[in-house]
């Protein structure tokens, strides 16, 4: 009997130690590259590297740099990705350079119509608002849709009524107006009148949509995007930015993605979800997948744009097929800001 007990207990010990070993081997084969990480973009497009623009670009770089440093500190201190992503995007929405919040481009009807979305990878919950004109920070409304409603997307006056009920800051549409974006609308209308054609996207369109993806210390990935859409858009056109799976996607098992560019293509190719899906079902890296989608699949059909993505280990990818994309990332080891192919 004693012998039996001895054999049984040593077998159990052996089994447990094997199980433990297997777990640690599995964990070792998928090392977490970084404890936390964050990547952001301020739109892909046709910014000029000319001398005249140097000052503006230096100011932009330092703005992005300080955003990254602040966000990095929050993540280092254990802040949840959802809070950090919303804070980064809210700050960019308040900056008039970007095509999001204040500084958004004008629709053909001379109004600013804003779109935003957010998704959290822990439970695939998501929220979005589309075509809103009076919500000061659309990203906060997207978050409220995700957290305080049973819906994923709300549009126009309905979304505005909801945001007001949620106690968010509401503004007159004129709050979003800037002279530079008004000038862009004027030029776009002139071009349209000259060519007689209604192009989806003027070739020299500067973008400026904003997006952010963060991985926090708990392994949660959150992605968000906010935009004014395309200059001279008509008929309450909605782009990819508020469309979950097109402009924004996050899944803790794979990655988080935020896109920028001609939204129609990003919707048709379900770009953000495509990156996540390929990461889930193939052996390829995040960077290989993202680059192929942007620089082959989309480039081959003249679909301008780029994306930012972070995988669950904190690896970053930031491909774009336009001359420029304002972008940056931070992790415990390094941080970087870039605009052109540099
Ligand atoms: N993707 C946005 C849209 O199509 C525009 C942009 O990224 O600049 O609405």
Coordinates of C-alpha atoms and ligand atoms in Angstrom, one line a residue:
X1 CA 0.0 0.0 0.0
X2 CA 2.8 2.4 1.0
X3 CA 4.6 1.5 -2.2
X4 CA 1.4 2.3 -4.2
X5 CA 1.0 5.7 -2.5
X6 CA 4.7 6.5 -3.1
X7 CA 4.4 5.6 -6.8
X8 CA 1.2 7.6 -7.2
X9 CA 2.5 10.7 -5.5
X10 CA 5.8 10.7 -7.5
X11 CA 3.7 10.3 -10.7
X12 CA 1.6 13.3 -9.7
X13 CA 4.8 15.3 -8.9
X14 CA 6.2 14.4 -12.3
X15 CA 2.9 15.3 -14.1
X16 CA 2.7 18.7 -12.4
X17 CA 6.3 19.6 -13.1
X18 CA 5.8 18.6 -16.8
X19 CA 2.7 20.8 -17.0
X20 CA 4.6 23.7 -15.4
X21 CA 7.5 23.3 -17.7
X22 CA 5.2 23.2 -20.7
X23 CA 3.5 26.4 -19.7
X24 CA 6.8 28.2 -19.2
X25 CA 8.1 26.9 -22.5
X26 CA 5.0 28.2 -24.3
X27 CA 5.5 31.5 -22.6
X28 CA 9.2 31.6 -23.5
X29 CA 8.5 30.9 -27.1
X30 CA 6.3 34.0 -27.3
X31 CA 8.3 36.6 -25.4
X32 CA 6.6 39.9 -24.7
X33 CA 8.8 42.3 -26.6
X34 CA 7.6 45.3 -24.5
X35 CA 5.8 45.8 -21.3
X36 CA 3.7 48.5 -22.8
X37 CA 3.7 50.4 -26.2
X38 CA 1.9 53.0 -28.1
X39 CA 1.8 54.2 -31.7
X40 CA 0.0 57.1 -33.2
X41 CA -0.6 58.8 -36.6
X42 CA -1.6 62.2 -37.7
X43 CA -2.6 61.2 -41.2
X44 CA -1.0 60.0 -44.4
X45 CA -0.8 62.4 -47.3
X46 CA 1.0 64.9 -49.4
X47 CA 2.9 67.1 -47.0
X48 CA 5.7 68.9 -48.7
X49 CA 9.3 68.5 -47.4
X50 CA 10.0 72.1 -48.8
X51 CA 11.9 74.7 -46.9
X52 CA 8.8 76.9 -46.2
X53 CA 7.2 74.1 -44.3
X54 CA 10.2 73.4 -42.0
X55 CA 8.9 75.4 -39.1
X56 CA 5.5 73.9 -39.2
X57 CA 7.0 70.4 -39.4
X58 CA 9.4 71.1 -36.5
X59 CA 6.4 72.3 -34.3
X60 CA 4.4 69.2 -35.3
X61 CA 7.3 66.9 -34.4
X62 CA 7.7 68.4 -31.0
X63 CA 3.9 68.2 -30.4
X64 CA 3.9 64.5 -31.3
X65 CA 7.1 64.0 -29.2
X66 CA 5.5 65.4 -26.1
X67 CA 2.3 63.4 -26.7
X68 CA 4.3 60.2 -26.9
X69 CA 6.3 61.0 -23.7
X70 CA 3.2 61.8 -21.7
X71 CA 1.4 58.7 -23.0
X72 CA 4.5 56.6 -22.3
X73 CA 4.6 57.8 -18.7
X74 CA 0.9 57.0 -18.2
X75 CA 1.3 53.5 -19.6
X76 CA 4.5 53.0 -17.5
X77 CA 2.5 54.0 -14.4
X78 CA -0.1 51.3 -15.2
X79 CA -2.8 53.5 -16.9
X80 CA -5.3 51.4 -19.0
X81 CA -4.9 51.6 -22.7
X82 CA -8.5 52.9 -23.2
X83 CA -7.7 56.0 -21.1
X84 CA -4.4 56.7 -22.8
X85 CA -5.7 56.2 -26.4
X86 CA -8.7 58.6 -25.7
X87 CA -6.4 61.2 -24.1
X88 CA -4.0 61.1 -27.1
X89 CA -6.8 61.4 -29.6
X90 CA -8.6 64.0 -27.6
X91 CA -5.5 66.2 -27.5
X92 CA -5.0 65.8 -31.3
X93 CA -8.6 66.6 -31.9
X94 CA -8.1 69.9 -30.0
X95 CA -5.0 70.8 -32.2
X96 CA -6.0 72.8 -35.3
X97 CA -3.4 71.2 -37.5
X98 CA -5.1 67.8 -37.8
X99 CA -8.2 66.8 -39.7
X100 CA -10.1 65.8 -36.6
X101 CA -12.0 67.9 -34.1
X102 CA -11.0 71.5 -34.4
X103 CA -9.3 71.9 -37.8
X104 CA -11.4 69.2 -39.5
X105 CA -11.8 69.6 -43.2
X106 CA -15.0 71.0 -44.7
X107 CA -17.7 69.0 -46.4
X108 CA -19.1 70.5 -49.7
X109 CA -22.0 72.1 -47.6
X110 CA -19.4 74.2 -45.7
X111 CA -19.9 72.2 -42.5
X112 CA -17.5 70.0 -40.6
X113 CA -18.9 66.5 -40.3
X114 CA -16.9 64.3 -38.0
X115 CA -16.4 60.5 -37.6
X116 CA -14.6 58.6 -34.9
X117 CA -14.3 55.1 -33.5
X118 CA -12.7 53.1 -30.7
X119 CA -12.3 49.4 -30.0
X120 CA -10.9 47.4 -27.1
X121 CA -9.2 44.1 -27.7
X122 CA -10.1 42.5 -24.4
X123 CA -13.8 41.8 -25.3
X124 CA -14.0 43.2 -28.9
X125 CA -16.4 45.9 -27.6
X126 CA -16.4 48.9 -29.9
X127 CA -18.1 52.3 -30.3
X128 CA -18.4 54.8 -33.2
X129 CA -20.0 58.1 -34.2
X130 CA -20.5 59.3 -37.8
X131 CA -21.3 62.6 -39.4
X132 CA -21.5 64.5 -36.1
X133 CA -21.3 68.4 -36.2
X134 CA -21.5 69.5 -32.6
X135 CA -19.6 67.1 -30.4
X136 CA -16.4 68.8 -29.4
X137 CA -14.4 65.5 -29.1
X138 CA -15.9 62.8 -31.2
X139 CA -13.5 60.2 -29.7
X140 CA -15.1 60.6 -26.3
X141 CA -18.6 60.1 -27.9
X142 CA -17.3 56.9 -29.5
X143 CA -16.1 55.7 -26.1
X144 CA -19.5 56.6 -24.6
X145 CA -21.3 54.6 -27.3
X146 CA -19.0 51.6 -26.5
X147 CA -19.3 51.9 -22.7
X148 CA -22.8 53.3 -22.1
X149 CA -25.0 51.9 -24.9
X150 CA -25.8 48.6 -26.4
X151 CA -24.9 49.9 -29.9
X152 CA -21.7 50.1 -31.8
X153 CA -22.4 53.0 -34.1
X154 CA -24.6 56.1 -33.9
X155 CA -24.9 58.8 -36.5
X156 CA -25.6 62.6 -36.9
X157 CA -28.3 64.2 -34.7
X158 CA -29.0 60.9 -32.9
X159 CA -25.3 60.6 -31.9
X160 CA -25.3 64.2 -30.9
X161 CA -28.3 63.8 -28.6
X162 CA -26.7 60.8 -27.0
X163 CA -23.4 62.7 -26.5
X164 CA -25.3 65.5 -24.8
X165 CA -27.1 63.1 -22.6
X166 CA -23.8 61.6 -21.6
X167 CA -22.6 65.1 -20.5
X168 CA -20.0 65.5 -23.2
X169 CA -18.9 69.0 -24.3
X170 CA -21.1 70.3 -27.2
X171 CA -20.1 73.2 -29.5
X172 CA -21.4 75.2 -32.4
X173 CA -20.1 73.8 -35.7
X174 CA -18.1 77.1 -36.2
X175 CA -15.8 75.9 -33.4
X176 CA -14.2 73.4 -35.8
X177 CA -13.6 76.0 -38.6
X178 CA -10.1 77.0 -39.6
X179 CA -9.1 79.4 -42.4
X180 CA -6.6 76.9 -43.9
X181 CA -9.2 74.1 -44.2
X182 CA -11.7 76.7 -45.7
X183 CA -9.1 77.5 -48.3
X184 CA -8.7 73.8 -49.1
X185 CA -12.4 73.6 -49.7
X186 CA -12.3 76.6 -52.0
X187 CA -9.5 75.0 -54.0
X188 CA -11.2 71.6 -54.2
X189 CA -14.4 73.3 -55.5
X190 CA -12.4 75.2 -58.1
X191 CA -10.7 72.1 -59.3
X192 CA -13.9 70.3 -59.5
X193 CA -15.5 73.1 -61.5
X194 CA -12.5 73.1 -63.9
X195 CA -12.3 69.4 -64.4
X196 CA -16.0 68.8 -64.4
X197 CA -15.3 65.5 -62.7
X198 CA -16.2 64.6 -59.1
X199 CA -13.1 62.8 -57.9
X200 CA -13.3 60.9 -54.7
X201 CA -10.0 62.3 -53.7
X202 CA -8.0 65.3 -55.1
X203 CA -4.5 64.0 -55.7
X204 CA -2.9 66.6 -53.6
X205 CA -5.3 66.2 -50.7
X206 CA -3.4 66.5 -47.4
X207 CA -4.9 64.2 -44.9
X208 CA -4.6 64.7 -41.2
X209 CA -6.8 62.1 -39.7
X210 CA -5.6 61.0 -36.3
X211 CA -5.3 57.5 -34.7
X212 CA -3.7 55.8 -31.8
X213 CA -3.1 52.2 -30.7
X214 CA -1.9 51.3 -27.2
X215 CA -0.9 48.1 -25.4
X216 CA -1.0 48.4 -21.6
X217 CA 0.7 46.5 -18.9
X218 CA -2.2 44.2 -18.5
X219 CA -2.0 43.1 -22.2
X220 CA -5.0 45.1 -23.3
X221 CA -4.9 46.6 -26.8
X222 CA -7.1 49.6 -27.7
X223 CA -7.3 51.3 -31.1
X224 CA -9.0 54.5 -32.0
X225 CA -9.4 56.8 -35.0
X226 CA -10.9 60.3 -35.5
X227 CA -11.4 62.4 -38.7
X228 CA -13.2 65.1 -40.5
X229 CA -13.2 62.8 -43.6
X230 CA -12.4 64.2 -47.0
X231 CA -12.5 67.8 -48.2
X232 CA -15.6 68.6 -50.3
X233 CA -17.3 65.3 -49.3
X234 CA -21.0 65.2 -50.3
X235 CA -24.3 63.6 -49.4
X236 CA -23.1 63.0 -45.8
X237 CA -20.4 60.7 -47.0
X238 CA -18.9 58.5 -44.3
X239 CA -15.4 57.1 -44.6
X240 CA -13.6 54.2 -43.0
X241 CA -12.6 55.9 -39.7
X242 CA -15.9 55.2 -37.8
X243 CA -16.3 51.7 -39.5
X244 CA -15.0 49.0 -37.2
X245 CA -12.9 46.5 -39.2
X246 CA -12.2 49.1 -41.9
X247 CA -10.5 52.0 -40.2
X248 CA -10.1 50.6 -36.6
X249 CA -9.7 47.2 -35.1
X250 CA -8.4 45.7 -31.9
X251 CA -8.1 42.2 -30.6
X252 CA -5.9 41.2 -27.6
X253 CA -5.1 37.9 -29.3
X254 CA -3.6 39.6 -32.3
X255 CA -3.1 43.4 -32.6
X256 CA -4.7 46.9 -32.8
X257 CA -4.9 48.9 -36.0
X258 CA -5.9 52.5 -37.0
X259 CA -5.9 53.4 -40.7
X260 CA -5.7 56.7 -42.7
X261 CA -6.2 57.4 -46.4
X262 CA -9.0 57.2 -49.0
X263 CA -11.6 55.6 -46.8
X264 CA -13.6 54.0 -49.6
X265 CA -10.8 51.5 -50.3
X266 CA -10.2 50.8 -46.6
X267 CA -13.8 49.9 -46.2
X268 CA -13.9 47.7 -49.3
X269 CA -10.8 45.8 -48.2
X270 CA -11.7 45.8 -44.5
X271 CA -8.1 46.7 -43.9
X272 CA -7.9 47.0 -40.1
X273 CA -9.6 43.6 -39.6
X274 CA -7.6 42.1 -42.5
X275 CA -4.3 42.8 -40.6
X276 CA -5.7 41.2 -37.5
X277 CA -7.1 38.2 -39.3
X278 CA -3.9 37.5 -41.2
X279 CA -1.9 37.7 -37.9
X280 CA -4.3 35.2 -36.4
X281 CA -4.3 32.7 -39.3
X282 CA -0.8 32.9 -40.8
X283 CA 2.8 32.7 -39.6
X284 CA 3.7 36.1 -40.9
X285 CA 4.7 39.1 -38.8
X286 CA 2.6 42.2 -38.2
X287 CA 5.0 44.3 -40.2
X288 CA 5.0 41.9 -43.2
X289 CA 1.2 41.8 -43.3
X290 CA 0.8 45.6 -42.9
X291 CA 3.3 46.4 -45.5
X292 CA 1.9 44.1 -48.0
X293 CA -1.6 45.5 -47.6
X294 CA -0.5 49.1 -47.9
X295 CA 2.3 48.8 -50.3
X296 CA 1.1 46.1 -52.6
X297 CA -2.7 45.5 -52.3
X298 CA -3.7 49.1 -51.9
X299 CA -0.9 50.7 -53.9
X300 CA -1.7 48.5 -56.9
X301 CA -5.1 50.0 -57.1
X302 CA -3.9 53.6 -56.4
X303 CA -5.5 53.6 -53.0
X304 CA -3.6 56.2 -51.0
X305 CA -3.0 55.7 -47.3
X306 CA -1.3 54.1 -44.4
X307 CA -1.9 52.5 -41.1
X308 CA -0.4 52.1 -37.7
X309 CA -0.5 48.8 -35.8
X310 CA 0.8 47.2 -32.6
X311 CA 0.8 43.5 -32.0
X312 CA 0.2 41.9 -28.6
X313 CA 4.0 41.9 -27.9
X314 CA 4.3 45.6 -28.5
X315 CA 5.9 45.3 -32.0
X316 CA 5.0 48.2 -34.1
X317 CA 4.3 48.7 -37.8
X318 CA 3.6 52.0 -39.6
X319 CA 3.5 51.6 -43.4
X320 CA 2.2 54.2 -45.8
X321 CA 2.2 54.6 -49.6
X322 CA 1.9 58.4 -49.7
X323 CA 4.9 60.8 -49.6
X324 CA 4.3 61.4 -45.9
X325 CA 2.5 60.1 -42.8
X326 CA 2.9 61.9 -39.4
X327 CA 3.6 59.1 -37.0
X328 CA 5.4 58.1 -33.8
X329 CA 5.7 55.3 -31.3
X330 CA 7.0 54.7 -27.8
X331 CA 7.9 51.7 -25.7
X332 CA 10.1 51.3 -22.6
X333 CA 13.2 51.1 -24.7
X334 CA 12.8 53.9 -27.3
X335 CA 10.5 56.4 -28.9
X336 CA 10.5 57.9 -32.4
X337 CA 8.7 60.6 -34.4
X338 CA 8.7 60.7 -38.2
X339 CA 6.9 62.4 -41.1
X340 CA 8.5 61.4 -44.3
X341 CA 10.3 58.1 -45.3
X342 CA 13.1 58.6 -42.8
Ligands
LIG1 N1 -9.8 57.8 -43.9 C1 -10.4 59.1 -43.8 C2 -11.7 59.1 -44.6 O1 -11.7 58.5 -45.7 C3 -9.5 60.2 -44.3 C4 -8.1 60.2 -43.9 O2 -7.6 59.3 -43.3 O3 -7.5 61.3 -44.0 O4 -12.6 59.7 -44.2

